[in-house]
Amino acid sequence: MGEPKKVLICDTTMRDGHQSLLATRMRTEHMLPIAEKVEQVGFYSIEIWGGATFDSCMRFLNEDPWERLRAVRKAFKNSKLQMLLRGQNVVGYKHYADDVLEEFIKRAVDNGMDIFRIFDALNDTRNMEKAIQFVKLEGAHAQGTVVYTISPVHDYDFYMRMGAELKEMGVDSLCLKDMAGILAPMPAYDIIKGWKENLGIMVQLHCHYTSGMASMAYLKAVEAGVDVLDCAISTMGLQSSQPATESIVAALKDTPYDTGLDLSLLSEIAEYFKEVRKNYAEYDNASCSPDTNVLTYQIPGGMISNFIAQLKEQNALHKLPEVLAEVPRVREDFGYPPLVTPSSQIVGAQAALNVVLGQRYMIATDEVKNYMRGYYGRPPAPVNEEVRKKIIGNEKPIDCRPADLIEPELPKAREECAPYMEKEEDVVSWALFPQVARTFFEARKARKDK
């Protein structure tokens, strides 16, 4: 173990903070006024883009995600900006062609993105390979991500192997991403220590506070030599968001790991976001106590709220406990995928169907069929062959990288979006979300024609 060193903090308030707590509804106008103060803090990076924010900007806020990126780049003159990239899924929910991925990364870097956190829902590194390559080609920082989950196949050796594989692919740093808030302190210590000692690479840890364990996991990670911790400001932290920045800063103060960040400045920022949050009360899903069910079912917060909505529609809310119990069984049948977008939706929807219909796999969604065909990638463990047969009969699953089968998609997107196009980035928005982009561009055009 090397000498203890100052721990760096990445601020997630303006991406994962509001994605976790306010259904990704925070508007750019609430981010810009506080930018100067946030800059003064001295964060390692500001996570501000990617994940669900791209889709949400166009779909719900009538905002252009590219305009947001440009505006925040201008406001954060001296900070590194960071985004979440879902590998071959880019910022969507399915695999896109390589030309779309490449153009997206090019445009993101041109508009000021510095660090790309690249993950794949199945931890299939083939689905991350091209993203890592394109980010490196553009001269940006490629962070290889391992999604944390618990299963018979996800043991210490799995995390060591995957870390080594990503380092081999040329990533600049590694991230352990605990999207469900299930990382206990000891595994956090073991995995981070293993990566630091065996790979000698920069390591960042991202946990959600859902189960109440994240701050403890952070402390053990610090002892293991972690370089960067993801935190959100207290008034946008905890619950299903990240640990609170101020608490972590205070816990490490006057120790060899002291972050050096100013608590009184953080307190002013917390006050600002406390007021901002009031604007989003209708989306605010804050519950005050930790949700320890997540430890039993490994279900991220967003998934539970989806279940409640789905079951209400079917007048079957009383079946929620059965659905929650069915999720781990479906997950086992599907080869233990980590439950993160889009695999959480795939497994969740099927579990709900199984319970509501009273018969397992009588009906399967199209996504489940494609999952069984191998179109999402290689599951961590072999799937249950009987279940696969029930779902896709005797079809033979693919064994190549799924995107190898996708023809280039940009030419068609360019053609379709031509009547609305105002800038090159519009083509990318269209390629990713054709329906959403069309509606957004039509409204933009109508406003300009007025």
PDB file of C-alpha atoms in Angstrom, residues 5-13 38 41-48 79-82 203-207 218 222 226-233 242-250 252 257-262:
ATOM      1  CA  LYS A   5      -3.040  10.685  -0.207  1.00  0.00           C
ATOM      2  CA  LYS A   6      -5.599  13.424  -0.556  1.00  0.00           C
ATOM      3  CA  VAL A   7      -8.907  12.040  -1.836  1.00  0.00           C
ATOM      4  CA  LEU A   8     -10.517  13.759  -4.830  1.00  0.00           C
ATOM      5  CA  ILE A   9     -14.255  14.319  -5.163  1.00  0.00           C
ATOM      6  CA  CYS A  10     -16.387  14.226  -8.302  1.00  0.00           C
ATOM      7  CA  ASP A  11     -19.612  16.241  -7.964  1.00  0.00           C
ATOM      8  CA  THR A  12     -22.662  14.380  -9.343  1.00  0.00           C
ATOM      9  CA  THR A  13     -25.386  16.838  -8.234  1.00  0.00           C
ATOM     10  CA  VAL A  38     -19.104  25.100  -7.675  1.00  0.00           C
ATOM     11  CA  VAL A  41     -14.684  24.278  -4.576  1.00  0.00           C
ATOM     12  CA  GLY A  42     -11.979  22.457  -6.504  1.00  0.00           C
ATOM     13  CA  PHE A  43     -13.747  19.225  -7.432  1.00  0.00           C
ATOM     14  CA  TYR A  44     -11.811  16.673  -9.466  1.00  0.00           C
ATOM     15  CA  SER A  45     -14.632  16.738 -12.030  1.00  0.00           C
ATOM     16  CA  ILE A  46     -18.269  17.728 -12.449  1.00  0.00           C
ATOM     17  CA  GLU A  47     -20.598  15.018 -13.748  1.00  0.00           C
ATOM     18  CA  ILE A  48     -23.121  16.996 -15.707  1.00  0.00           C
ATOM     19  CA  SER A  79     -13.377  22.258 -14.432  1.00  0.00           C
ATOM     20  CA  LYS A  80     -13.210  18.865 -16.033  1.00  0.00           C
ATOM     21  CA  LEU A  81     -16.682  17.866 -17.224  1.00  0.00           C
ATOM     22  CA  GLN A  82     -17.700  14.231 -16.995  1.00  0.00           C
ATOM     23  CA  VAL A 203      -9.713   4.288  -9.484  1.00  0.00           C
ATOM     24  CA  GLN A 204     -13.011   6.092  -8.921  1.00  0.00           C
ATOM     25  CA  LEU A 205     -15.914   4.775  -6.832  1.00  0.00           C
ATOM     26  CA  HIS A 206     -19.572   5.510  -7.534  1.00  0.00           C
ATOM     27  CA  CYS A 207     -22.210   4.360  -5.030  1.00  0.00           C
ATOM     28  CA  TYR A 218     -16.443   5.024   0.802  1.00  0.00           C
ATOM     29  CA  VAL A 222     -10.337   5.411   1.004  1.00  0.00           C
ATOM     30  CA  VAL A 226      -9.251   4.960  -3.967  1.00  0.00           C
ATOM     31  CA  ASP A 227      -8.415   8.135  -5.916  1.00  0.00           C
ATOM     32  CA  VAL A 228     -11.834   9.717  -6.524  1.00  0.00           C
ATOM     33  CA  LEU A 229     -15.227   9.439  -4.789  1.00  0.00           C
ATOM     34  CA  ASP A 230     -18.530  10.446  -6.383  1.00  0.00           C
ATOM     35  CA  CYS A 231     -20.626  12.655  -4.091  1.00  0.00           C
ATOM     36  CA  ALA A 232     -23.661  14.917  -4.405  1.00  0.00           C
ATOM     37  CA  ILE A 233     -24.281  18.057  -2.371  1.00  0.00           C
ATOM     38  CA  GLN A 242     -24.864   9.611  -3.804  1.00  0.00           C
ATOM     39  CA  PRO A 243     -23.344  10.141  -0.336  1.00  0.00           C
ATOM     40  CA  ALA A 244     -23.362  13.808   0.732  1.00  0.00           C
ATOM     41  CA  THR A 245     -20.231  15.750  -0.205  1.00  0.00           C
ATOM     42  CA  GLU A 246     -20.087  17.663   3.090  1.00  0.00           C
ATOM     43  CA  SER A 247     -20.253  14.483   5.209  1.00  0.00           C
ATOM     44  CA  ILE A 248     -17.411  12.822   3.312  1.00  0.00           C
ATOM     45  CA  VAL A 249     -15.328  16.023   3.381  1.00  0.00           C
ATOM     46  CA  ALA A 250     -15.906  16.352   7.147  1.00  0.00           C
ATOM     47  CA  LEU A 252     -11.750  12.920   6.052  1.00  0.00           C
ATOM     48  CA  TYR A 257      -6.766  11.736   3.155  1.00  0.00           C
ATOM     49  CA  ASP A 258      -8.120  15.279   3.741  1.00  0.00           C
ATOM     50  CA  THR A 259      -9.943  16.466   0.582  1.00  0.00           C
ATOM     51  CA  GLY A 260      -9.025  20.083   1.309  1.00  0.00           C
ATOM     52  CA  LEU A 261     -12.519  21.221   0.261  1.00  0.00           C
ATOM     53  CA  ASP A 262     -14.134  24.177   2.017  1.00  0.00           C
TER      54      ASP A 262
END
